[in-house]
Amino acid sequence: MFAAPVLLAQDLLQRYFDAVARQADRTRDIRMEMDFDARLLKLEKAGHLTGMRYIAKSGQVAFTIKSITGDDTVKKHVIARYLAGEQENSTRQLDSGINDRNYKFKFKRVAETDGRRLHLYEISPRKKRVGLYKGDLWIDEETALPIREAGQFVKSPSPIFLKKVSFTRTYLIVDNVALPTRIESLIETRIAGKAELVINYTNFQPGGDPPVDPPPGTGQ
């Protein structure tokens, strides 16, 4: 555990803003393998999906599904709605970046994890808007890139179906680019109660345009 001077914390934030801006193009036009587990806690039902996630040069997200198994309620009301919601939000070009236009930052502490010196900031959005969250941001001191984001979205991305969404997003730094490798979410749905999601992304490659672009489905 370390104490960091306020000036160092402020300097790291500016380095973080610059680093994220520099890597923006390198996190697009990319595809990755996706492994998606979902559970409805109260109903004790589960589903599993494997597929590919694509991010085009425009930032729009699309999916192709290799396999999907498990309970039909989970496939329809959790997995399919999650994929459709991510696609829809990507087409809306939401201004959801973690920057000083959208957020207020409060330095909390410094810690070392897996040989990295990390700075923890508590962040809160300046406005209640879809895509923004209240919670924590961990920044790697060496690269000024994110290692983890965690909290609760301040506005539901789909208020008709979802009440609350909390999450933890973990990044892997490869060639000075932070790539999201794992997302854990707890979602309160209006139809089926609480849902737990775990999504792992692997095998990142260039080429963000899918061979076909159907809406996400569960008919396999």
mmCIF file of C-alpha atoms in Angstrom:
data_model
loop_
_atom_site.group_PDB
_atom_site.id
_atom_site.type_symbol
_atom_site.label_atom_id
_atom_site.label_comp_id
_atom_site.label_asym_id
_atom_site.label_seq_id
_atom_site.Cartn_x
_atom_site.Cartn_y
_atom_site.Cartn_z
ATOM 1 C CA MET A 1 0.000 0.000 0.000
ATOM 2 C CA PHE A 2 1.356 3.405 -0.952
ATOM 3 C CA ALA A 3 0.412 7.051 -0.590
ATOM 4 C CA ALA A 4 0.590 9.051 -3.825
ATOM 5 C CA PRO A 5 0.973 12.829 -3.936
ATOM 6 C CA VAL A 6 -2.014 14.699 -5.346
ATOM 7 C CA LEU A 7 0.102 16.088 -8.189
ATOM 8 C CA LEU A 8 1.134 12.571 -9.244
ATOM 9 C CA ALA A 9 -2.503 11.444 -9.212
ATOM 10 C CA GLN A 10 -3.516 14.408 -11.375
ATOM 11 C CA ASP A 11 -0.611 13.833 -13.763
ATOM 12 C CA LEU A 12 -1.547 10.156 -14.176
ATOM 13 C CA LEU A 13 -5.127 11.113 -15.019
ATOM 14 C CA GLN A 14 -3.939 13.380 -17.842
ATOM 15 C CA ARG A 15 -1.632 10.637 -19.082
ATOM 16 C CA TYR A 16 -4.621 8.268 -18.974
ATOM 17 C CA PHE A 17 -6.783 10.635 -21.075
ATOM 18 C CA ASP A 18 -3.962 10.935 -23.624
ATOM 19 C CA ALA A 19 -3.246 7.189 -23.712
ATOM 20 C CA VAL A 20 -6.889 6.235 -24.223
ATOM 21 C CA ALA A 21 -7.213 8.789 -27.025
ATOM 22 C CA ARG A 22 -4.075 7.444 -28.745
ATOM 23 C CA GLN A 23 -5.272 3.850 -28.648
ATOM 24 C CA ALA A 24 -8.825 4.572 -29.888
ATOM 25 C CA ASP A 25 -8.203 3.502 -33.491
ATOM 26 C CA ARG A 26 -6.392 0.339 -32.384
ATOM 27 C CA THR A 27 -9.437 -0.874 -30.436
ATOM 28 C CA ARG A 28 -11.570 -0.777 -33.589
ATOM 29 C CA ASP A 29 -11.537 -2.845 -36.787
ATOM 30 C CA ILE A 30 -10.956 -5.851 -34.560
ATOM 31 C CA ARG A 31 -12.604 -9.184 -33.835
ATOM 32 C CA MET A 32 -12.386 -11.535 -30.876
ATOM 33 C CA GLU A 33 -13.692 -14.871 -29.696
ATOM 34 C CA MET A 34 -16.456 -14.635 -27.104
ATOM 35 C CA ASP A 35 -17.434 -17.106 -24.383
ATOM 36 C CA PHE A 36 -20.677 -16.055 -22.643
ATOM 37 C CA ASP A 37 -22.208 -17.656 -19.521
ATOM 38 C CA ALA A 38 -25.530 -16.432 -18.120
ATOM 39 C CA ARG A 39 -27.604 -17.529 -15.120
ATOM 40 C CA LEU A 40 -30.993 -16.548 -13.740
ATOM 41 C CA LEU A 41 -30.373 -16.817 -10.016
ATOM 42 C CA LYS A 42 -33.910 -17.179 -8.696
ATOM 43 C CA LEU A 43 -35.050 -19.586 -11.407
ATOM 44 C CA GLU A 44 -31.764 -21.542 -11.282
ATOM 45 C CA LYS A 45 -31.544 -21.610 -15.063
ATOM 46 C CA ALA A 46 -28.453 -21.126 -17.220
ATOM 47 C CA GLY A 47 -27.301 -20.656 -20.792
ATOM 48 C CA HIS A 48 -24.014 -20.588 -22.666
ATOM 49 C CA LEU A 49 -22.943 -18.991 -25.940
ATOM 50 C CA THR A 50 -19.772 -19.079 -27.973
ATOM 51 C CA GLY A 51 -19.178 -16.820 -30.940
ATOM 52 C CA MET A 52 -17.311 -13.884 -32.378
ATOM 53 C CA ARG A 53 -17.617 -10.216 -31.470
ATOM 54 C CA TYR A 54 -16.718 -7.660 -34.146
ATOM 55 C CA ILE A 55 -15.947 -3.958 -33.738
ATOM 56 C CA ALA A 56 -15.982 -2.129 -37.090
ATOM 57 C CA LYS A 57 -13.910 0.949 -37.925
ATOM 58 C CA SER A 58 -17.019 3.025 -37.195
ATOM 59 C CA GLY A 59 -17.242 1.579 -33.690
ATOM 60 C CA GLN A 60 -20.375 -0.427 -34.436
ATOM 61 C CA VAL A 61 -20.551 -3.846 -32.811
ATOM 62 C CA ALA A 62 -21.819 -7.067 -34.398
ATOM 63 C CA PHE A 63 -21.806 -10.750 -33.505
ATOM 64 C CA THR A 64 -21.793 -14.154 -35.119
ATOM 65 C CA ILE A 65 -22.909 -17.118 -33.035
ATOM 66 C CA LYS A 66 -21.138 -20.476 -33.152
ATOM 67 C CA SER A 67 -23.235 -22.273 -30.558
ATOM 68 C CA ILE A 68 -25.817 -21.521 -27.912
ATOM 69 C CA THR A 69 -27.112 -23.973 -25.330
ATOM 70 C CA GLY A 70 -29.172 -24.003 -22.165
ATOM 71 C CA ASP A 71 -32.550 -22.759 -21.012
ATOM 72 C CA ASP A 72 -34.719 -20.909 -23.534
ATOM 73 C CA THR A 73 -35.658 -18.173 -21.027
ATOM 74 C CA VAL A 74 -31.984 -17.377 -20.443
ATOM 75 C CA LYS A 75 -31.225 -17.424 -24.163
ATOM 76 C CA LYS A 76 -34.153 -15.143 -25.021
ATOM 77 C CA HIS A 77 -34.385 -12.722 -22.101
ATOM 78 C CA VAL A 78 -30.720 -12.476 -21.053
ATOM 79 C CA ILE A 79 -28.244 -13.439 -23.763
ATOM 80 C CA ALA A 80 -30.144 -12.228 -26.841
ATOM 81 C CA ARG A 81 -31.208 -8.965 -25.158
ATOM 82 C CA TYR A 82 -27.636 -8.275 -24.025
ATOM 83 C CA LEU A 83 -26.243 -8.749 -27.531
ATOM 84 C CA ALA A 84 -29.020 -6.691 -29.119
ATOM 85 C CA GLY A 85 -28.529 -3.912 -26.552
ATOM 86 C CA GLU A 86 -24.796 -3.726 -27.203
ATOM 87 C CA GLN A 87 -25.396 -3.543 -30.945
ATOM 88 C CA GLU A 88 -28.022 -0.822 -30.555
ATOM 89 C CA ASN A 89 -25.918 1.317 -28.233
ATOM 90 C CA SER A 90 -22.912 1.072 -30.583
ATOM 91 C CA THR A 91 -24.990 2.488 -33.456
ATOM 92 C CA ARG A 92 -26.083 5.430 -31.298
ATOM 93 C CA GLN A 93 -22.479 6.603 -30.917
ATOM 94 C CA LEU A 94 -22.946 7.394 -27.220
ATOM 95 C CA ASP A 95 -20.460 9.771 -25.608
ATOM 96 C CA SER A 96 -19.594 7.394 -22.783
ATOM 97 C CA GLY A 97 -15.834 7.890 -22.609
ATOM 98 C CA ILE A 98 -14.156 8.054 -19.213
ATOM 99 C CA ASN A 99 -12.865 11.622 -19.425
ATOM 100 C CA ASP A 100 -13.155 14.909 -17.546
ATOM 101 C CA ARG A 101 -16.096 16.007 -19.721
ATOM 102 C CA ASN A 102 -18.210 13.103 -18.492
ATOM 103 C CA TYR A 103 -16.804 12.367 -15.041
ATOM 104 C CA LYS A 104 -15.480 13.720 -11.770
ATOM 105 C CA PHE A 105 -12.440 11.892 -10.364
ATOM 106 C CA LYS A 106 -11.309 11.361 -6.780
ATOM 107 C CA PHE A 107 -8.003 9.661 -6.053
ATOM 108 C CA LYS A 108 -8.290 6.873 -3.441
ATOM 109 C CA ARG A 109 -5.061 4.897 -3.135
ATOM 110 C CA VAL A 110 -2.198 3.027 -4.823
ATOM 111 C CA ALA A 111 -1.626 -0.727 -4.740
ATOM 112 C CA GLU A 112 0.544 -3.333 -6.446
ATOM 113 C CA THR A 113 -1.067 -6.263 -8.286
ATOM 114 C CA ASP A 114 0.730 -8.820 -10.472
ATOM 115 C CA GLY A 115 3.839 -6.629 -10.513
ATOM 116 C CA ARG A 116 1.943 -3.527 -11.628
ATOM 117 C CA ARG A 117 1.593 -0.333 -9.623
ATOM 118 C CA LEU A 118 -2.074 0.679 -9.890
ATOM 119 C CA HIS A 119 -3.878 3.885 -8.955
ATOM 120 C CA LEU A 120 -7.502 3.670 -7.844
ATOM 121 C CA TYR A 121 -9.887 6.536 -8.607
ATOM 122 C CA GLU A 122 -13.491 6.871 -7.519
ATOM 123 C CA ILE A 123 -15.464 8.283 -10.447
ATOM 124 C CA SER A 124 -18.934 9.773 -10.700
ATOM 125 C CA PRO A 125 -20.691 11.007 -13.851
ATOM 126 C CA ARG A 126 -21.453 14.680 -14.304
ATOM 127 C CA LYS A 127 -24.811 13.783 -15.881
ATOM 128 C CA LYS A 128 -27.206 10.847 -15.617
ATOM 129 C CA ARG A 129 -26.853 9.380 -19.091
ATOM 130 C CA VAL A 130 -26.862 5.948 -20.725
ATOM 131 C CA GLY A 131 -23.384 4.420 -20.836
ATOM 132 C CA LEU A 132 -22.025 6.272 -17.781
ATOM 133 C CA TYR A 133 -21.419 4.598 -14.425
ATOM 134 C CA LYS A 134 -20.575 5.389 -10.832
ATOM 135 C CA GLY A 135 -17.780 3.354 -9.307
ATOM 136 C CA ASP A 136 -14.060 2.680 -9.561
ATOM 137 C CA LEU A 137 -11.313 2.995 -12.164
ATOM 138 C CA TRP A 138 -7.909 1.314 -11.783
ATOM 139 C CA ILE A 139 -5.089 2.786 -13.898
ATOM 140 C CA ASP A 140 -1.684 1.221 -14.520
ATOM 141 C CA GLU A 141 1.031 3.713 -13.534
ATOM 142 C CA GLU A 142 3.541 2.617 -16.200
ATOM 143 C CA THR A 143 1.282 2.714 -19.287
ATOM 144 C CA ALA A 144 -1.503 5.003 -17.947
ATOM 145 C CA LEU A 145 -4.027 2.512 -19.347
ATOM 146 C CA PRO A 146 -7.049 1.005 -17.566
ATOM 147 C CA ILE A 147 -6.723 -2.321 -15.787
ATOM 148 C CA ARG A 148 -10.209 -2.526 -14.297
ATOM 149 C CA GLU A 149 -13.492 -0.626 -14.237
ATOM 150 C CA ALA A 150 -16.279 -1.491 -11.795
ATOM 151 C CA GLY A 151 -19.548 0.044 -10.671
ATOM 152 C CA GLN A 152 -23.195 0.536 -11.551
ATOM 153 C CA PHE A 153 -24.614 2.246 -14.612
ATOM 154 C CA VAL A 154 -26.500 5.385 -13.575
ATOM 155 C CA LYS A 155 -29.183 4.893 -16.229
ATOM 156 C CA SER A 156 -30.537 1.615 -17.560
ATOM 157 C CA PRO A 157 -29.604 0.985 -21.212
ATOM 158 C CA SER A 158 -32.991 -0.716 -21.637
ATOM 159 C CA PRO A 159 -35.456 0.567 -18.975
ATOM 160 C CA ILE A 160 -38.319 -1.564 -20.284
ATOM 161 C CA PHE A 161 -36.429 -4.792 -19.536
ATOM 162 C CA LEU A 162 -33.677 -3.845 -17.066
ATOM 163 C CA LYS A 163 -33.767 -2.165 -13.655
ATOM 164 C CA LYS A 164 -30.114 -2.016 -12.604
ATOM 165 C CA VAL A 165 -26.819 -3.114 -14.128
ATOM 166 C CA SER A 166 -23.588 -3.449 -12.128
ATOM 167 C CA PHE A 167 -20.367 -4.714 -13.643
ATOM 168 C CA THR A 168 -16.646 -5.343 -13.406
ATOM 169 C CA ARG A 169 -14.604 -5.026 -16.621
ATOM 170 C CA THR A 170 -11.019 -6.331 -16.683
ATOM 171 C CA TYR A 171 -8.393 -5.333 -19.274
ATOM 172 C CA LEU A 172 -5.237 -6.913 -20.633
ATOM 173 C CA ILE A 173 -2.496 -4.568 -21.873
ATOM 174 C CA VAL A 174 -0.941 -5.791 -25.129
ATOM 175 C CA ASP A 175 1.472 -3.599 -27.143
ATOM 176 C CA ASN A 176 0.325 -0.494 -25.233
ATOM 177 C CA VAL A 177 -3.344 -1.191 -25.949
ATOM 178 C CA ALA A 178 -5.883 -2.061 -23.237
ATOM 179 C CA LEU A 179 -8.171 -4.834 -24.475
ATOM 180 C CA PRO A 180 -11.251 -5.931 -22.484
ATOM 181 C CA THR A 181 -10.815 -9.601 -21.618
ATOM 182 C CA ARG A 182 -13.530 -10.264 -19.029
ATOM 183 C CA ILE A 183 -16.853 -8.716 -18.042
ATOM 184 C CA GLU A 184 -18.810 -9.801 -14.974
ATOM 185 C CA SER A 185 -22.295 -8.321 -14.588
ATOM 186 C CA LEU A 186 -25.211 -8.564 -12.190
ATOM 187 C CA ILE A 187 -28.412 -7.421 -13.868
ATOM 188 C CA GLU A 188 -31.841 -6.921 -12.323
ATOM 189 C CA THR A 189 -34.327 -7.757 -15.073
ATOM 190 C CA ARG A 190 -38.011 -6.847 -14.938
ATOM 191 C CA ILE A 191 -39.098 -10.179 -16.398
ATOM 192 C CA ALA A 192 -36.933 -12.872 -14.852
ATOM 193 C CA GLY A 193 -35.292 -11.403 -11.736
ATOM 194 C CA LYS A 194 -31.544 -11.169 -11.192
ATOM 195 C CA ALA A 195 -29.203 -12.421 -13.893
ATOM 196 C CA GLU A 196 -25.489 -13.080 -13.582
ATOM 197 C CA LEU A 197 -23.292 -12.768 -16.676
ATOM 198 C CA VAL A 198 -19.666 -13.683 -17.249
ATOM 199 C CA ILE A 199 -18.160 -12.895 -20.677
ATOM 200 C CA ASN A 200 -14.585 -13.736 -21.652
ATOM 201 C CA TYR A 201 -12.895 -12.361 -24.800
ATOM 202 C CA THR A 202 -9.839 -14.030 -26.325
ATOM 203 C CA ASN A 203 -7.852 -14.322 -29.576
ATOM 204 C CA PHE A 204 -7.972 -10.666 -30.676
ATOM 205 C CA GLN A 205 -7.343 -10.210 -34.403
ATOM 206 C CA PRO A 206 -7.662 -7.422 -36.984
ATOM 207 C CA GLY A 207 -10.821 -7.351 -39.090
ATOM 208 C CA GLY A 208 -13.952 -5.961 -37.472
ATOM 209 C CA ASP A 209 -16.506 -6.596 -40.221
ATOM 210 C CA PRO A 210 -18.460 -9.852 -39.787
ATOM 211 C CA PRO A 211 -19.050 -12.094 -42.811
ATOM 212 C CA VAL A 212 -22.798 -11.625 -42.247
ATOM 213 C CA ASP A 213 -24.590 -9.227 -39.952
ATOM 214 C CA PRO A 214 -27.879 -10.708 -38.809
ATOM 215 C CA PRO A 215 -29.474 -9.521 -35.589
ATOM 216 C CA PRO A 216 -28.368 -11.645 -32.595
ATOM 217 C CA GLY A 217 -30.589 -14.705 -32.278
ATOM 218 C CA THR A 218 -31.050 -17.824 -30.227
ATOM 219 C CA GLY A 219 -32.496 -20.151 -32.789
ATOM 220 C CA GLN A 220 -29.574 -22.554 -32.940
#
